[in-house]
mmCIF file of C-alpha atoms in Angstrom:
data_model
loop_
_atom_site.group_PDB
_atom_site.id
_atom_site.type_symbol
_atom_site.label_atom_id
_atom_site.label_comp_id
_atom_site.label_asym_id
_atom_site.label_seq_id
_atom_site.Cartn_x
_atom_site.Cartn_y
_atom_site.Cartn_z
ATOM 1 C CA UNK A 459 -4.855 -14.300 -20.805
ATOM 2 C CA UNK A 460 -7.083 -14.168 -18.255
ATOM 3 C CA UNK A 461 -9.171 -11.016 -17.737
ATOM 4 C CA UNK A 462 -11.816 -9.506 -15.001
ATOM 5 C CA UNK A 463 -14.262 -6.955 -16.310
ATOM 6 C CA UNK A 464 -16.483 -5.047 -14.156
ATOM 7 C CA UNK A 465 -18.586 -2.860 -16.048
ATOM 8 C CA UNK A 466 -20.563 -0.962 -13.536
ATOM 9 C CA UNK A 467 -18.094 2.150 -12.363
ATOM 10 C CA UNK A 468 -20.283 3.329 -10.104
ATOM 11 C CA UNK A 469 -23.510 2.141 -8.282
ATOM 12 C CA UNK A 470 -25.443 3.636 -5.370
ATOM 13 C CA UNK A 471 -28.231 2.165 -2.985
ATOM 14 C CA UNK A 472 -30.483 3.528 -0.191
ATOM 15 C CA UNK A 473 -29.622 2.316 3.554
ATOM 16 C CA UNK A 474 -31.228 -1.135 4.077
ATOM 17 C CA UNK A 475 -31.942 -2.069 0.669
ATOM 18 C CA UNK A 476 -30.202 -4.711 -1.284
ATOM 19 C CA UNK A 477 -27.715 -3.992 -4.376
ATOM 20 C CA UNK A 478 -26.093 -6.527 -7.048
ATOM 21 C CA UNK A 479 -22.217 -5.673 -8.062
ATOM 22 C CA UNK A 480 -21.943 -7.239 -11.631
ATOM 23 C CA UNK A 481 -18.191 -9.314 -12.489
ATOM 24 C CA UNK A 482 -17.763 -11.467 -15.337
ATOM 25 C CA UNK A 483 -14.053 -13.007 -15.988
ATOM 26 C CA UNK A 484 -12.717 -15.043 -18.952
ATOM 27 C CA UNK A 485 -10.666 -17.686 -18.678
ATOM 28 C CA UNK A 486 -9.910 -21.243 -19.830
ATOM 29 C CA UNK A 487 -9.272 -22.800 -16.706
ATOM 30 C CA UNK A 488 -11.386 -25.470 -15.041
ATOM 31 C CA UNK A 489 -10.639 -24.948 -11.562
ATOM 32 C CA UNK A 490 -9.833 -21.730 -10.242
ATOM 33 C CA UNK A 491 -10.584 -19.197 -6.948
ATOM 34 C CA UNK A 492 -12.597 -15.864 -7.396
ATOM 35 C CA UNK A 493 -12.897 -13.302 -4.630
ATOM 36 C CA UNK A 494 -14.664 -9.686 -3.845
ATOM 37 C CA UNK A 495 -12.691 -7.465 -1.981
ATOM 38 C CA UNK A 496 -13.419 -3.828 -0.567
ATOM 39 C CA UNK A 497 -11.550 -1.047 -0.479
ATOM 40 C CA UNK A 498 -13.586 1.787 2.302
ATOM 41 C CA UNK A 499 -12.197 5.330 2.183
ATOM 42 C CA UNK A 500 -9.323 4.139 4.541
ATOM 43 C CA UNK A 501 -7.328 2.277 1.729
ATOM 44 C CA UNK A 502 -7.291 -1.104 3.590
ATOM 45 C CA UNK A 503 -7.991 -3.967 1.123
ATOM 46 C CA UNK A 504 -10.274 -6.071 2.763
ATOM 47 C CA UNK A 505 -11.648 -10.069 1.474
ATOM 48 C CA UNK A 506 -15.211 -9.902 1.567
ATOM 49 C CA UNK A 507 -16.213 -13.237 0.502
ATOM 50 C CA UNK A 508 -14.663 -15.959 -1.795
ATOM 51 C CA UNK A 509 -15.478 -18.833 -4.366
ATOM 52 C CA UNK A 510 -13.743 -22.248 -5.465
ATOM 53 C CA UNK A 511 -14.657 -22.650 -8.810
ATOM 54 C CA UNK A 512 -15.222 -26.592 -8.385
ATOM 55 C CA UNK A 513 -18.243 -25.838 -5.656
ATOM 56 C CA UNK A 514 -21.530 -25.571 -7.061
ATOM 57 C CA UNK A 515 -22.979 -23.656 -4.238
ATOM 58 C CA UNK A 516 -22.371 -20.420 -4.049
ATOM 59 C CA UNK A 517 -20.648 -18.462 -0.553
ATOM 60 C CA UNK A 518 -22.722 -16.449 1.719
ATOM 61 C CA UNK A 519 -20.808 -14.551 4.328
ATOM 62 C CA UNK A 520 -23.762 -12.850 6.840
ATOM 63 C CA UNK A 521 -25.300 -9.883 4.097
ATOM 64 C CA UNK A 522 -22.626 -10.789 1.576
ATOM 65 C CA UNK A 523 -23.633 -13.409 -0.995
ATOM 66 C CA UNK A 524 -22.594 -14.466 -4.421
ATOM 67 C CA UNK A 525 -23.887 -15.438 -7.760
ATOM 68 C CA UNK A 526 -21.974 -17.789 -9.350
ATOM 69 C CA UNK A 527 -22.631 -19.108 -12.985
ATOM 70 C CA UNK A 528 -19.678 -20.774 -14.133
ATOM 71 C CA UNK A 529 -21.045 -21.289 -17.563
ATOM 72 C CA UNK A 530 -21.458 -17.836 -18.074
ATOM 73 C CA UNK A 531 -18.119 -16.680 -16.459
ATOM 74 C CA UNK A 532 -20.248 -14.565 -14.254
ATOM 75 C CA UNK A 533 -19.534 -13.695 -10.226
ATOM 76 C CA UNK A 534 -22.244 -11.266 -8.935
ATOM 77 C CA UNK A 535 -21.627 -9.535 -5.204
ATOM 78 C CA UNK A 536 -24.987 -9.016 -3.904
ATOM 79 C CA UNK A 537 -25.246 -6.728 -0.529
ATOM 80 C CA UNK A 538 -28.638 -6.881 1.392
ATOM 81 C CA UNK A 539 -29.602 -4.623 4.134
ATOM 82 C CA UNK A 540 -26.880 -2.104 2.783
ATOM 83 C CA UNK A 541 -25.318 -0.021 5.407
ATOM 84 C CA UNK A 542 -23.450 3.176 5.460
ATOM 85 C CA UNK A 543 -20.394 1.276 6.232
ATOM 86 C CA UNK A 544 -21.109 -0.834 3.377
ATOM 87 C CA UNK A 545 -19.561 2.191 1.141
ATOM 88 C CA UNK A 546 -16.179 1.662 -0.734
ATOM 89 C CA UNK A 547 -14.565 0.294 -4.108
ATOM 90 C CA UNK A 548 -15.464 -3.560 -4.466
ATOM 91 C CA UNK A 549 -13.345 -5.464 -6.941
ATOM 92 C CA UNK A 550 -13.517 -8.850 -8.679
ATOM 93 C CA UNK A 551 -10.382 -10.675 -8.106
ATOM 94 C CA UNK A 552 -9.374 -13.537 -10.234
ATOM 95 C CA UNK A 553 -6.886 -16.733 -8.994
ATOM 96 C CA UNK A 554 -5.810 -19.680 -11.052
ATOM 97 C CA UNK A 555 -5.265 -22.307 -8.815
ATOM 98 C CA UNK A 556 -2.372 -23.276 -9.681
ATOM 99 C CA UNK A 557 -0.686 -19.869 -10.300
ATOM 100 C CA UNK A 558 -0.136 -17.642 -7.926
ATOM 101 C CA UNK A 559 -1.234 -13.853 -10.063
ATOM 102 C CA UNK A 560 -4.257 -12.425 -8.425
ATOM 103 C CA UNK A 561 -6.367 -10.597 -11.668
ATOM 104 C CA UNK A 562 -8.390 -7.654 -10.326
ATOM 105 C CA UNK A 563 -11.132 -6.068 -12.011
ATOM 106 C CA UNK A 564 -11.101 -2.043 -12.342
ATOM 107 C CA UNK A 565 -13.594 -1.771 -9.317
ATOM 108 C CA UNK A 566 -16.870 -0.823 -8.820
ATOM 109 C CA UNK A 567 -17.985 2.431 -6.522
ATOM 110 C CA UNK A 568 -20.646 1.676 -4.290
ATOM 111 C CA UNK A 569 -22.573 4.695 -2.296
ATOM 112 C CA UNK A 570 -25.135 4.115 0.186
ATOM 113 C CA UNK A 571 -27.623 6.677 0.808
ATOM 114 C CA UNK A 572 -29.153 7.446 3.960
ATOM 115 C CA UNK B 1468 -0.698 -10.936 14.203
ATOM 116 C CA UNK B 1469 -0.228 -7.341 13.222
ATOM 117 C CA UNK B 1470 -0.769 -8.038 9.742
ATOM 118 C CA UNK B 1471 1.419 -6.903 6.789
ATOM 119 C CA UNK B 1472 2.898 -3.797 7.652
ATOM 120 C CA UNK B 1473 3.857 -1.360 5.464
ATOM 121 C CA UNK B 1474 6.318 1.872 6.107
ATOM 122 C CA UNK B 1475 6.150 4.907 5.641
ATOM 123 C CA UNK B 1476 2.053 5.368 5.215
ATOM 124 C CA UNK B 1477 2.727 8.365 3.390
ATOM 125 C CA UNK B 1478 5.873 9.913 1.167
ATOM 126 C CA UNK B 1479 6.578 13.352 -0.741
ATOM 127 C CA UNK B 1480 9.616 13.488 -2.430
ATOM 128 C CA UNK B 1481 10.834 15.509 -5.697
ATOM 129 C CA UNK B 1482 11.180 14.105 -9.110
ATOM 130 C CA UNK B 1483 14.619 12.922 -9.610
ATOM 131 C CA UNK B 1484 15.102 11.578 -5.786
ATOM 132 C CA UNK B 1485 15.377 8.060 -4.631
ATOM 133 C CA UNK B 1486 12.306 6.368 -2.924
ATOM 134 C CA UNK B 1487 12.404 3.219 -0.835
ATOM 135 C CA UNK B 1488 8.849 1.660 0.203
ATOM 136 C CA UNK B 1489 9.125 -1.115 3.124
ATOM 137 C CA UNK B 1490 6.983 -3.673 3.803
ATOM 138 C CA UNK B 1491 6.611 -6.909 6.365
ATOM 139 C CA UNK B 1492 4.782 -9.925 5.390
ATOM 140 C CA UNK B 1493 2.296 -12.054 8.040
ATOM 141 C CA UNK B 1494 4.852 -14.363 9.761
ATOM 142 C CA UNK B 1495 4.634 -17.503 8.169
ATOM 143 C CA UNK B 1496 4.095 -16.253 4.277
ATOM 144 C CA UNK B 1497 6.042 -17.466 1.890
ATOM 145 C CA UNK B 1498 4.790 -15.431 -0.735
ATOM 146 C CA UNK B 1499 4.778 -11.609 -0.663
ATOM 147 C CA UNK B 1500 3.003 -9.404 -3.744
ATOM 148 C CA UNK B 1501 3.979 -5.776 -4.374
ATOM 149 C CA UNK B 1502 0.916 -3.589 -6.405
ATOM 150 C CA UNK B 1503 0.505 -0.348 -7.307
ATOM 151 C CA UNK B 1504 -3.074 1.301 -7.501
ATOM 152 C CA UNK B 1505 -3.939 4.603 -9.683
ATOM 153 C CA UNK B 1506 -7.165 6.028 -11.036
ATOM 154 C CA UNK B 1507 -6.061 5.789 -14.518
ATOM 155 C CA UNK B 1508 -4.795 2.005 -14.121
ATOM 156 C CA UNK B 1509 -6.396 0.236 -11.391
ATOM 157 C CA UNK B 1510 -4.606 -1.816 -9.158
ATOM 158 C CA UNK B 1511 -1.400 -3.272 -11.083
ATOM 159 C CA UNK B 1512 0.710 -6.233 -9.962
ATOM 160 C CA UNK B 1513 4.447 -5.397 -9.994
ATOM 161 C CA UNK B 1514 6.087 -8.155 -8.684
ATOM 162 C CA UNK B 1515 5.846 -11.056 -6.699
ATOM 163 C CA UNK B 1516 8.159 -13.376 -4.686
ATOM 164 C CA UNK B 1517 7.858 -16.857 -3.074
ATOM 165 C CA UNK B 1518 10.057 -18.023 -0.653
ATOM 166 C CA UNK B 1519 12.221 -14.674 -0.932
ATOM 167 C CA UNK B 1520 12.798 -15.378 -4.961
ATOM 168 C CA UNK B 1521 11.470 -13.257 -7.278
ATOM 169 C CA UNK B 1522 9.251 -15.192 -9.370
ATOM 170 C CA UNK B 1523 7.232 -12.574 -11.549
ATOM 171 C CA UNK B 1524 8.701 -9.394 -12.506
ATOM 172 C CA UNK B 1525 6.687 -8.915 -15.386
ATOM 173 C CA UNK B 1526 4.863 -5.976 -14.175
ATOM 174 C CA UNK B 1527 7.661 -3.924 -12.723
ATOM 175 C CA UNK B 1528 7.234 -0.398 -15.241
ATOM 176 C CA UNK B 1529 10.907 0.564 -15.757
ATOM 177 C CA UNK B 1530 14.302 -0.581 -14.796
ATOM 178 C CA UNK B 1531 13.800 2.450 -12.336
ATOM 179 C CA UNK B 1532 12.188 -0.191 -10.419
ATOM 180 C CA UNK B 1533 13.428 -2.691 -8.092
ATOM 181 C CA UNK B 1534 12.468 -4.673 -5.817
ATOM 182 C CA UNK B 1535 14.125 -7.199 -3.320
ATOM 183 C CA UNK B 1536 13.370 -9.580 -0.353
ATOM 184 C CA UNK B 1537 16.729 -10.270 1.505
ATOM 185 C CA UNK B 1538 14.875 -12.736 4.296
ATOM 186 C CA UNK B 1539 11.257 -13.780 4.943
ATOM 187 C CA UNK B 1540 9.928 -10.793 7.195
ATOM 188 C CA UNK B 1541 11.584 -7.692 4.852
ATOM 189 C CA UNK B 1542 10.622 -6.220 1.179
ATOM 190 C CA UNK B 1543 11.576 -3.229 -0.198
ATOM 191 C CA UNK B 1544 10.189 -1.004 -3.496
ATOM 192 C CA UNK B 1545 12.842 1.269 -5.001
ATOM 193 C CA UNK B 1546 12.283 3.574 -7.372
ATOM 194 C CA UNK B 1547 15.330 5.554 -8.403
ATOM 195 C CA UNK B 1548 15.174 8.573 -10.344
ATOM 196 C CA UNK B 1549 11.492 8.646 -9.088
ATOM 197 C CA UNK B 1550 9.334 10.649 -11.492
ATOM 198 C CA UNK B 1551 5.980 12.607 -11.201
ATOM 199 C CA UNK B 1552 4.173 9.622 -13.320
ATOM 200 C CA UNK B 1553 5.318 7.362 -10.270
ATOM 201 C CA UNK B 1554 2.470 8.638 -7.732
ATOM 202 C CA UNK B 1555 0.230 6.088 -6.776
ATOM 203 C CA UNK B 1556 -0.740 4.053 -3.580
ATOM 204 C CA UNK B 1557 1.687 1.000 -3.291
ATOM 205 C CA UNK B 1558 0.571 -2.068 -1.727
ATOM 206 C CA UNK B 1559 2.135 -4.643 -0.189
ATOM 207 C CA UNK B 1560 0.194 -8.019 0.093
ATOM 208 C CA UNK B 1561 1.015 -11.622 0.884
ATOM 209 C CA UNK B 1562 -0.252 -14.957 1.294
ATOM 210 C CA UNK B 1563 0.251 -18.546 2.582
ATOM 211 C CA UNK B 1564 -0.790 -21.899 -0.108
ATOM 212 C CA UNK B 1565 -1.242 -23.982 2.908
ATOM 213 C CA UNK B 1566 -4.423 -22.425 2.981
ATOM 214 C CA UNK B 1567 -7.027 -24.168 0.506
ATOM 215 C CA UNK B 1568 -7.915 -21.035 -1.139
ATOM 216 C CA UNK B 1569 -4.634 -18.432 -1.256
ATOM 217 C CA UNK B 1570 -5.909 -15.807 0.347
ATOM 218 C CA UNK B 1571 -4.090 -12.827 0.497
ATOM 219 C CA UNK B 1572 -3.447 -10.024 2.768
ATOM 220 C CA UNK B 1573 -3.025 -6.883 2.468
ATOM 221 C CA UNK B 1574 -1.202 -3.855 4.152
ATOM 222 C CA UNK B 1575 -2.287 -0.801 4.352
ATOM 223 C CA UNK B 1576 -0.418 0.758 1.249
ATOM 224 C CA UNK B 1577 2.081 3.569 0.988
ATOM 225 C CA UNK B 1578 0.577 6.774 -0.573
ATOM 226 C CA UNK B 1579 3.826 8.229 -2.780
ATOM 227 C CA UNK B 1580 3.787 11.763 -4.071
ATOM 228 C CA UNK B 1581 6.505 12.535 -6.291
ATOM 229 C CA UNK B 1582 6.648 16.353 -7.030
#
């Protein structure tokens, strides 16, 4: 079965500096989707960024980027130029392509300091 | 679009009483997710439905739970007798595969207190 582990709780970074969320996923699959979503104090699930497993380059979306080492099962979030808006629950998400189950990680806390 | 809505944003009830969650899908889904977040568990998958049929109801907790989709733009969570343990924010997503990667959207969840 396929499982999303992300094994940082909680994190915190100052305003304006950069910070790397951690994800690594299992799986047997060949070809599958992985996403980062955020969850601010409001509730609202938000899609941050997203990866097809078959591109080798990983997605940027403006301060958002990803590291993706398919090898390794690994799917890092990195944030630069945090910003106080930038606080909330991230979480690894999981898609086969070919079934429709989202997996979602337990979530990661991010703070940003002033 | 107004995105998936999701009614009421907020419910108290006592244990014991019947609880009915609503949501609305993006027009144009054909698949609609139902998920349940808690502290202790994360955010859980209950069900899902494509095309109005239930196709995965392998994470629905009890037969308290049901779920149904009468027509494309309507969902409803039931939970009858609802129970203390049930309090959780429930979330109603859903998505469209003509997109290339499945995206899914979500409302803004129901926040259920059960007393």
């Amino acid at each position: 079965a396929q499982t999303v582990t992300q094994s940082q709780p909680e994190m915190s970074v100052q305003e304006a500096e950069t910070v790397t969320l951690s994800c690594t996923y299992d799986t047997s699959e060949s070809d599958y989707y992985l996403f980062w979503y955020k969850q601010p104090p409001s509730r609202q699930m938000i899609l941050v960024i997203r990866q097809e497993a078959y591109k080798q380059q990983n997605a940027t979306e403006n301060r958002f980027s990803v590291n993706f080492q398919k090898a390794a099962k690994s799917f890092s979030l990195k944030i630069s130029d945090s910003q106080l808006g930038d606080a909330a629950m991230y979480f690894c998400a999981y898609k086969k392509t070919s079934y429709d189950k989202v997996i979602f990680g337990p979530g990661t806390s991010l703070s940003v300091i002033p | 679009d107004a995105g998936v809505i999701q009614s009421p944003r907020h419910e108290v009830t006592e244990m014991g009483q019947e609880v009915t969650l609503r949501c609305k899908p993006i027009s144009g889904h054909d698949y609609l997710f139902w998920y349940r977040q808690t502290m202790m568990r994360g955010l859980e998958l209950l069900i899902y439905f494509n095309n109005n049929v239930p196709i995965d109801d392998s994470g629905m907790p009890e037969d308290r739970f049901s779920a149904k989709m009468p027509n494309a733009s309507f969902s409803t969570l039931k939970i009858q007798p609802s129970e203390p343990r049930d309090s959780a924010v429930y979330f109603c997503a859903s998505s469209f595969p003509g997109t290339s990667v499945h995206e899914q959207f979500f409302g803004p969840g129901t926040r259920l207190t059960v007393l």
